[in-house]
Amino acid sequence: MIFRLVLCRVKRQSGRGRFMKETERQSERTLEKSGVLVKLLSENKLKISAAESCTGGLLAAMITSVPGASAVIEGSVVSYSESVKINTVGVPAAVIEKYGVVSVETAREMANGVRKLFGADVGVGITGWAGPDIGDDGKPAGTVCIAVCMNDGGVADEFHFDGDRLGVRFAAVEKAEELAADMIRRLNQ
């Protein structure tokens, strides 16, 4: 596991053992959920894509850490800036103006936009304030909006995660993976 090897090296070099142990536990938990998601996508012959803001590509990195991911991931966009959200992912500027960058509505548009951009079956949109400071809109650090969409609908919600910047990012990725996995499971009911 690439993340585990990198984290172990950093831990030895930095002497920040407690922080790195927690980060390693987070990455292992997230990687387990990535494995479940990749398996579900593969079993259902589905493709996924993601538009990530505050997670900075961590969802795509975790998914592609799983063997077999190339059969299920179409692509990913790190849409950190408003201009990338609008010009690349296709979020209408009016949505950002009306609801803000960190909103359920923007996350939903990101998920639908990236799904269409890559021709995927499942689209994930993640936007939020990882911290440590409060967001430009006054929302507290740890506020993350996540949406998972398919052709026939989807889910979108606002979450509040505790922890430092990296902890918030891992928690957001885990939640996005859970939401996507739950949606795929419902297809088979």
XYZ file of N, CA and C in Angstrom:
567
model
N 0.827 -1.172 0.000
C 0.000 0.000 0.000
C 0.885 1.254 0.000
N 0.717 2.052 -1.010
C 1.554 3.238 -1.185
C 1.381 4.206 -0.030
N 0.127 4.491 0.356
C -0.100 5.442 1.441
C 0.576 4.983 2.718
N 0.457 3.701 3.032
C 1.021 3.180 4.265
C 2.537 3.332 4.262
N 3.177 3.001 3.157
C 4.624 3.118 3.076
C 5.076 4.559 3.233
N 4.412 5.464 2.564
C 4.765 6.879 2.650
C 4.559 7.386 4.071
N 3.424 7.035 4.679
C 3.136 7.505 6.027
C 4.138 6.964 7.041
N 4.554 5.710 6.878
C 5.534 5.143 7.801
C 6.866 5.865 7.692
N 7.276 6.173 6.461
C 8.531 6.897 6.267
C 8.461 8.283 6.901
N 7.367 8.986 6.662
C 7.206 10.326 7.225
C 7.201 10.259 8.743
N 6.541 9.260 9.293
C 6.456 9.123 10.743
C 7.855 8.966 11.334
N 8.669 8.121 10.737
C 10.022 7.908 11.253
C 10.861 9.174 11.130
N 10.705 9.887 10.040
C 11.523 11.062 9.800
C 11.086 12.253 10.654
N 9.792 12.383 10.891
C 9.311 13.599 11.538
C 9.251 13.511 13.050
N 9.142 12.297 13.590
C 9.006 12.170 15.030
C 7.616 12.525 15.526
N 6.666 12.737 14.617
C 5.304 13.089 15.004
C 4.472 11.813 15.065
N 4.883 10.899 15.925
C 4.305 9.564 15.986
C 2.810 9.511 16.189
N 2.274 10.229 17.177
C 0.837 10.167 17.475
C 0.009 10.630 16.274
N 0.396 11.760 15.691
C -0.312 12.296 14.536
C -0.256 11.306 13.383
N 0.908 10.751 13.133
C 1.065 9.868 11.992
C 0.352 8.538 12.211
N 0.296 8.044 13.448
C -0.437 6.807 13.707
C -1.915 6.997 13.398
N -2.468 8.131 13.801
C -3.876 8.404 13.504
C -4.092 8.550 11.999
N -3.182 9.217 11.323
C -3.292 9.367 9.879
C -3.200 8.008 9.196
N -2.318 7.153 9.683
C -2.197 5.812 9.109
C -3.485 5.015 9.326
N -4.074 5.120 10.509
C -5.351 4.436 10.776
C -6.447 4.962 9.845
N -6.478 6.279 9.652
C -7.467 6.872 8.750
C -7.275 6.360 7.330
N -6.039 6.330 6.865
C -5.803 5.887 5.497
C -6.163 4.420 5.328
N -5.905 3.593 6.332
C -6.263 2.173 6.248
C -7.775 1.988 6.228
N -8.502 2.735 7.073
C -9.975 2.673 7.077
C -10.531 3.102 5.722
N -9.997 4.188 5.215
C -10.467 4.710 3.935
C -10.154 3.736 2.809
N -8.981 3.144 2.844
C -8.597 2.183 1.817
C -9.505 0.951 1.851
N -9.902 0.514 3.037
C -10.849 -0.602 3.146
C -12.168 -0.246 2.460
N -12.659 0.951 2.714
C -13.906 1.389 2.083
C -13.734 1.542 0.572
N -12.550 1.950 0.147
C -12.268 2.041 -1.282
C -12.353 0.670 -1.926
N -11.836 -0.336 -1.239
C -11.886 -1.706 -1.744
C -13.320 -2.198 -1.903
N -14.150 -1.882 -0.920
C -15.567 -2.262 -0.993
C -16.223 -1.571 -2.183
N -15.952 -0.283 -2.342
C -16.558 0.480 -3.440
C -16.115 -0.054 -4.799
N -14.825 -0.311 -4.955
C -14.323 -0.835 -6.228
C -14.981 -2.181 -6.530
N -15.126 -3.017 -5.520
C -15.767 -4.327 -5.718
C -17.212 -4.162 -6.171
N -17.960 -3.277 -5.510
C -19.357 -3.039 -5.887
C -19.473 -2.479 -7.303
N -18.624 -1.534 -7.625
C -18.633 -0.960 -8.980
C -18.347 -2.045 -10.015
N -17.352 -2.864 -9.746
C -16.961 -3.920 -10.672
C -18.069 -4.955 -10.844
N -18.648 -5.396 -9.736
C -19.725 -6.395 -9.785
C -20.940 -5.895 -10.569
N -21.177 -4.599 -10.501
C -22.329 -4.011 -11.177
C -21.984 -3.391 -12.525
N -20.719 -3.572 -12.938
C -20.239 -3.049 -14.227
C -20.512 -1.547 -14.370
N -20.158 -0.809 -13.313
C -20.362 0.634 -13.283
C -19.026 1.362 -13.272
N -19.039 2.574 -13.798
C -17.866 3.447 -13.810
C -18.153 4.658 -12.922
N -17.121 5.149 -12.253
C -17.254 6.286 -11.345
C -16.305 7.410 -11.771
N -16.695 8.628 -11.461
C -15.831 9.792 -11.658
C -16.073 10.739 -10.485
N -15.132 11.651 -10.259
C -15.247 12.544 -9.110
C -14.774 13.949 -9.436
N -15.457 14.915 -8.827
C -15.019 16.309 -8.822
C -14.750 16.641 -7.367
N -13.504 16.880 -7.032
C -13.107 17.082 -5.641
C -12.535 18.478 -5.433
N -12.976 19.110 -4.379
C -12.434 20.411 -4.019
C -11.564 20.258 -2.772
N -12.166 20.268 -1.600
C -11.384 20.245 -0.362
C -10.591 18.958 -0.164
N -10.992 17.868 -0.814
C -10.254 16.611 -0.680
C -9.071 16.540 -1.638
N -9.002 17.442 -2.589
C -7.826 17.585 -3.436
C -7.387 16.336 -4.184
N -8.327 15.492 -4.565
C -7.976 14.290 -5.312
C -7.777 13.059 -4.445
N -8.004 13.181 -3.151
C -7.798 12.056 -2.236
C -8.752 10.894 -2.534
N -9.996 11.183 -2.900
C -10.926 10.109 -3.248
C -10.388 9.305 -4.426
N -9.990 9.975 -5.478
C -9.439 9.281 -6.646
C -8.169 8.529 -6.285
N -7.333 9.126 -5.444
C -6.089 8.461 -5.034
C -6.380 7.184 -4.257
N -7.360 7.223 -3.376
C -7.688 6.035 -2.596
C -8.314 4.955 -3.474
N -9.204 5.345 -4.376
C -9.820 4.360 -5.271
C -8.753 3.709 -6.144
N -7.851 4.514 -6.703
C -6.838 3.958 -7.599
C -5.740 3.206 -6.860
N -5.764 3.220 -5.544
C -4.837 2.404 -4.749
C -5.302 0.951 -4.668
N -6.526 0.698 -5.098
C -7.103 -0.650 -5.034
C -6.853 -1.366 -6.357
N -6.317 -2.586 -6.314
C -6.158 -3.345 -7.548
C -7.502 -3.503 -8.264
N -7.504 -3.332 -9.552
C -8.733 -3.440 -10.337
C -9.451 -2.127 -10.537
N -8.940 -1.065 -9.949
C -9.605 0.241 -10.051
C -9.671 0.750 -11.485
N -8.731 0.376 -12.302
C -8.732 0.890 -13.677
C -9.969 0.456 -14.452
N -10.619 -0.610 -13.993
C -11.844 -1.066 -14.659
C -13.075 -0.271 -14.246
N -12.945 0.551 -13.179
C -14.142 1.228 -12.657
C -14.040 2.740 -12.566
N -12.871 3.310 -12.674
C -12.766 4.773 -12.566
C -12.501 5.371 -13.940
N -13.331 6.333 -14.301
C -13.209 7.005 -15.596
C -12.261 8.192 -15.522
N -12.345 8.968 -14.446
C -11.503 10.152 -14.321
C -11.895 10.957 -13.107
N -11.083 11.957 -12.830
C -11.295 12.794 -11.662
C -10.789 14.195 -11.966
N -11.438 15.176 -11.349
C -11.029 16.567 -11.498
C -10.860 17.157 -10.108
N -9.717 17.778 -9.864
C -9.557 18.556 -8.639
C -10.048 19.957 -8.986
N -11.270 20.230 -8.544
C -11.927 21.497 -8.896
C -11.867 22.444 -7.702
N -10.652 22.816 -7.352
C -10.421 23.641 -6.171
C -10.947 25.068 -6.347
N -10.800 25.601 -7.535
C -11.221 26.989 -7.754
C -12.632 27.049 -8.339
N -13.272 28.194 -8.155
C -14.599 28.412 -8.746
C -14.546 28.284 -10.263
N -13.484 28.809 -10.868
C -13.410 28.777 -12.336
C -13.357 27.348 -12.864
N -12.678 26.444 -12.167
C -12.643 25.046 -12.602
C -14.012 24.399 -12.394
N -14.663 24.724 -11.279
C -16.008 24.199 -11.046
C -16.951 24.624 -12.179
N -16.840 25.866 -12.591
C -17.727 26.409 -13.624
C -17.302 25.952 -15.019
N -16.034 26.181 -15.385
C -15.581 25.986 -16.760
C -15.252 24.540 -17.125
N -14.850 23.741 -16.168
C -14.486 22.359 -16.476
C -15.586 21.377 -16.076
N -16.076 21.526 -14.864
C -17.069 20.575 -14.344
C -18.483 20.940 -14.800
N -18.723 22.223 -15.073
C -20.035 22.627 -15.574
C -21.022 23.086 -14.521
N -20.521 23.498 -13.356
C -21.414 24.049 -12.335
C -21.881 25.426 -12.817
N -23.173 25.643 -12.892
C -23.643 26.977 -13.303
C -23.184 28.054 -12.303
N -22.653 29.155 -12.815
C -22.200 30.251 -11.950
C -23.337 30.734 -11.052
N -24.569 30.692 -11.566
C -25.725 31.140 -10.786
C -25.928 30.295 -9.535
N -25.589 29.012 -9.607
C -25.721 28.129 -8.435
C -24.722 28.554 -7.360
N -23.487 28.815 -7.764
C -22.463 29.249 -6.808
C -22.829 30.609 -6.229
N -23.303 31.520 -7.065
C -23.693 32.851 -6.590
C -24.842 32.768 -5.592
N -25.822 31.935 -5.869
C -27.011 31.843 -5.013
C -26.765 31.054 -3.725
N -26.059 29.912 -3.838
C -25.930 29.014 -2.686
C -24.541 28.993 -2.060
N -23.532 29.448 -2.796
C -22.163 29.429 -2.294
C -21.382 28.237 -2.822
N -20.072 28.335 -2.698
C -19.192 27.271 -3.167
C -19.379 26.016 -2.326
N -19.515 26.191 -1.026
C -19.718 25.053 -0.132
C -21.206 24.958 0.161
N -21.890 24.187 -0.684
C -23.332 23.993 -0.528
C -23.714 22.651 -1.139
N -24.831 22.132 -0.680
C -25.355 20.878 -1.221
C -25.643 21.043 -2.708
N -26.162 22.207 -3.086
C -26.502 22.462 -4.489
C -25.260 22.430 -5.383
N -24.169 23.042 -4.910
C -22.929 23.033 -5.686
C -22.356 21.624 -5.772
N -22.380 20.891 -4.670
C -21.888 19.509 -4.683
C -22.689 18.667 -5.673
N -24.007 18.858 -5.701
C -24.871 18.112 -6.620
C -24.515 18.433 -8.076
N -24.306 19.704 -8.366
C -23.928 20.108 -9.730
C -22.549 19.556 -10.108
N -21.642 19.524 -9.137
C -20.316 18.962 -9.385
C -20.427 17.476 -9.726
N -21.232 16.741 -8.955
C -21.393 15.295 -9.182
C -22.016 15.024 -10.553
N -23.074 15.746 -10.873
C -23.715 15.559 -12.174
C -22.804 15.995 -13.317
N -22.102 17.107 -13.118
C -21.217 17.620 -14.159
C -20.061 16.686 -14.464
N -19.419 16.149 -13.428
C -18.265 15.272 -13.656
C -18.717 13.926 -14.222
N -19.891 13.484 -13.825
C -20.441 12.241 -14.384
C -20.630 12.388 -15.896
N -21.184 13.520 -16.295
C -21.395 13.779 -17.728
C -20.070 14.009 -18.451
N -19.163 14.740 -17.817
C -17.865 15.040 -18.420
C -17.125 13.772 -18.830
N -17.130 12.770 -17.954
C -16.392 11.541 -18.210
C -17.263 10.398 -18.740
N -18.570 10.623 -18.844
C -19.449 9.562 -19.314
C -19.538 8.410 -18.333
N -19.445 8.709 -17.054
C -19.481 7.683 -16.008
C -20.919 7.417 -15.572
N -21.098 6.304 -14.886
C -22.411 5.952 -14.337
C -22.667 6.651 -13.010
N -21.603 6.829 -12.240
C -21.688 7.424 -10.906
C -20.788 8.653 -10.870
N -21.325 9.754 -10.372
C -20.541 10.972 -10.198
C -20.520 11.366 -8.737
N -19.369 11.792 -8.253
C -19.221 12.237 -6.865
C -18.732 13.677 -6.876
N -19.368 14.527 -6.072
C -18.940 15.912 -5.904
C -18.660 16.177 -4.437
N -17.489 16.724 -4.145
C -17.104 17.035 -2.758
C -16.594 18.468 -2.713
N -17.198 19.275 -1.853
C -16.761 20.663 -1.679
C -16.894 21.030 -0.210
N -15.914 21.725 0.331
C -16.001 22.054 1.757
C -14.847 22.895 2.250
N -14.863 23.077 3.564
C -13.804 23.830 4.250
C -13.070 22.843 5.148
N -11.855 22.444 4.755
C -11.091 21.477 5.540
C -10.462 22.121 6.778
N -10.295 23.431 6.758
C -9.742 24.124 7.924
C -8.271 24.427 7.745
N -7.663 24.968 8.743
C -8.167 25.132 10.102
C -9.058 26.368 10.302
N -9.074 27.273 9.339
C -9.850 28.494 9.493
C -11.291 28.290 9.039
N -12.158 29.212 9.445
C -13.537 29.161 8.972
C -13.555 29.522 7.490
N -14.612 29.120 6.806
C -14.720 29.379 5.385
C -15.034 30.821 5.075
N -14.869 31.184 3.818
C -15.166 32.541 3.359
C -16.616 32.915 3.629
N -17.489 31.914 3.689
C -18.911 32.158 3.910
C -19.301 32.093 5.384
N -18.306 31.939 6.259
C -18.568 31.881 7.694
C -18.869 30.490 8.217
N -18.913 29.491 7.331
C -19.149 28.118 7.778
C -17.904 27.623 8.500
N -18.103 26.812 9.532
C -16.948 26.348 10.309
C -16.080 25.355 9.548
N -14.819 25.293 9.941
C -13.916 24.286 9.391
C -14.531 22.918 9.653
N -14.375 22.030 8.696
C -14.960 20.700 8.816
C -16.311 20.576 8.145
N -16.833 21.684 7.590
C -18.095 21.645 6.845
C -17.797 21.147 5.434
N -18.429 20.041 5.062
C -18.211 19.451 3.748
C -19.555 19.023 3.160
N -19.783 19.389 1.918
C -20.986 18.970 1.193
C -20.580 17.908 0.183
N -21.314 16.801 0.204
C -21.003 15.662 -0.649
C -22.253 15.255 -1.406
N -22.087 14.988 -2.693
C -23.184 14.482 -3.519
C -22.697 13.289 -4.321
N -23.585 12.316 -4.465
C -23.337 11.157 -5.317
C -24.542 11.041 -6.235
N -24.304 11.038 -7.531
C -25.406 11.049 -8.505
C -25.247 9.958 -9.545
N -26.398 9.483 -9.982
C -26.489 8.576 -11.123
C -27.560 9.154 -12.037
N -27.823 8.489 -13.152
C -28.830 8.981 -14.101
C -30.184 9.247 -13.468
N -30.595 8.366 -12.586
C -31.948 8.454 -12.033
C -32.023 9.159 -10.685
N -31.034 9.947 -10.344
C -31.093 10.695 -9.087
C -29.822 10.540 -8.283
N -29.943 10.855 -7.014
C -28.768 10.773 -6.169
C -29.040 11.249 -4.768
N -27.968 11.395 -4.016
C -28.036 11.891 -2.644
C -27.055 13.041 -2.504
N -27.397 13.978 -1.651
C -26.510 15.109 -1.368
C -26.815 15.605 0.032
N -25.756 15.922 0.784
C -25.965 16.383 2.148
C -24.755 17.185 2.621
N -24.968 17.912 3.702
C -23.889 18.670 4.340
C -23.469 17.919 5.593
N -22.160 17.803 5.786
C -21.607 17.087 6.928
C -20.657 17.997 7.691
N -20.453 17.659 8.959
C -19.519 18.409 9.802
C -18.569 17.409 10.442
N -17.301 17.490 10.051
C -16.291 16.552 10.531
C -15.340 17.255 11.486
N -14.935 16.547 12.523
C -13.950 17.057 13.474
C -12.557 16.642 13.030
N -11.575 17.336 13.540
C -10.198 16.958 13.274
C -9.429 18.045 12.563
N -8.174 17.730 12.314
C -7.316 18.660 11.584
C -7.652 18.575 10.097
N -6.947 19.335 9.312
C -7.219 19.429 7.871
C -7.191 18.054 7.185
N -6.167 17.265 7.459
C -6.053 15.947 6.844
C -7.156 15.013 7.341
N -7.471 15.108 8.623
C -8.541 14.279 9.177
C -9.886 14.576 8.545
N -10.164 15.844 8.305
C -11.420 16.246 7.641
C -11.444 15.690 6.219
N -10.329 15.755 5.534
C -10.270 15.250 4.155
C -10.535 13.744 4.112
N -9.880 12.995 5.007
C -10.105 11.547 5.046
C -11.555 11.229 5.409
N -12.107 11.943 6.384
C -13.497 11.700 6.791
C -14.461 11.969 5.640
N -14.204 13.012 4.869
C -15.060 13.338 3.725
C -14.983 12.250 2.660
N -13.797 11.749 2.401
C -13.640 10.679 1.412
C -14.363 9.419 1.876
N -14.199 9.066 3.146
C -14.900 7.891 3.685
C -16.408 8.033 3.525
N -16.932 9.198 3.842
C -18.382 9.421 3.726
C -18.820 9.342 2.267
N -18.052 9.908 1.369
C -18.392 9.838 -0.060
C -18.404 8.388 -0.529
N -17.427 7.604 -0.090
C -17.381 6.189 -0.468
C -18.586 5.434 0.094
N -18.953 5.734 1.330
C -20.132 5.098 1.942
C -21.399 5.435 1.160
N -21.568 6.702 0.827
C -22.757 7.128 0.087
C -22.831 6.447 -1.285
N -21.692 6.383 -1.971
C -21.661 5.745 -3.290
C -21.960 4.251 -3.168
N -21.355 3.591 -2.184
C -21.587 2.157 -1.991
C -23.058 1.885 -1.657
N -23.636 2.697 -0.789
C -25.053 2.525 -0.427
C -25.956 2.690 -1.646
N -25.643 3.668 -2.492
C -26.452 3.894 -3.689
C -26.384 2.688 -4.620
N -25.198 2.131 -4.787
C -25.037 0.969 -5.664
C -25.755 -0.244 -5.072
N -25.663 -0.429 -3.763
C -26.381 -1.550 -3.131
C -27.885 -1.459 -3.353
N -28.412 -0.241 -3.315
C -29.856 -0.053 -3.512
C -30.298 -0.443 -4.934
N -29.382 -0.387 -5.887
C -29.718 -0.800 -7.254
C -30.124 -2.268 -7.311
N -29.568 -3.047 -6.417
C -29.779 -4.500 -6.416
C -30.922 -4.945 -5.511
N -31.633 -4.014 -4.935
C -32.746 -4.394 -4.037
C -34.046 -4.473 -4.763
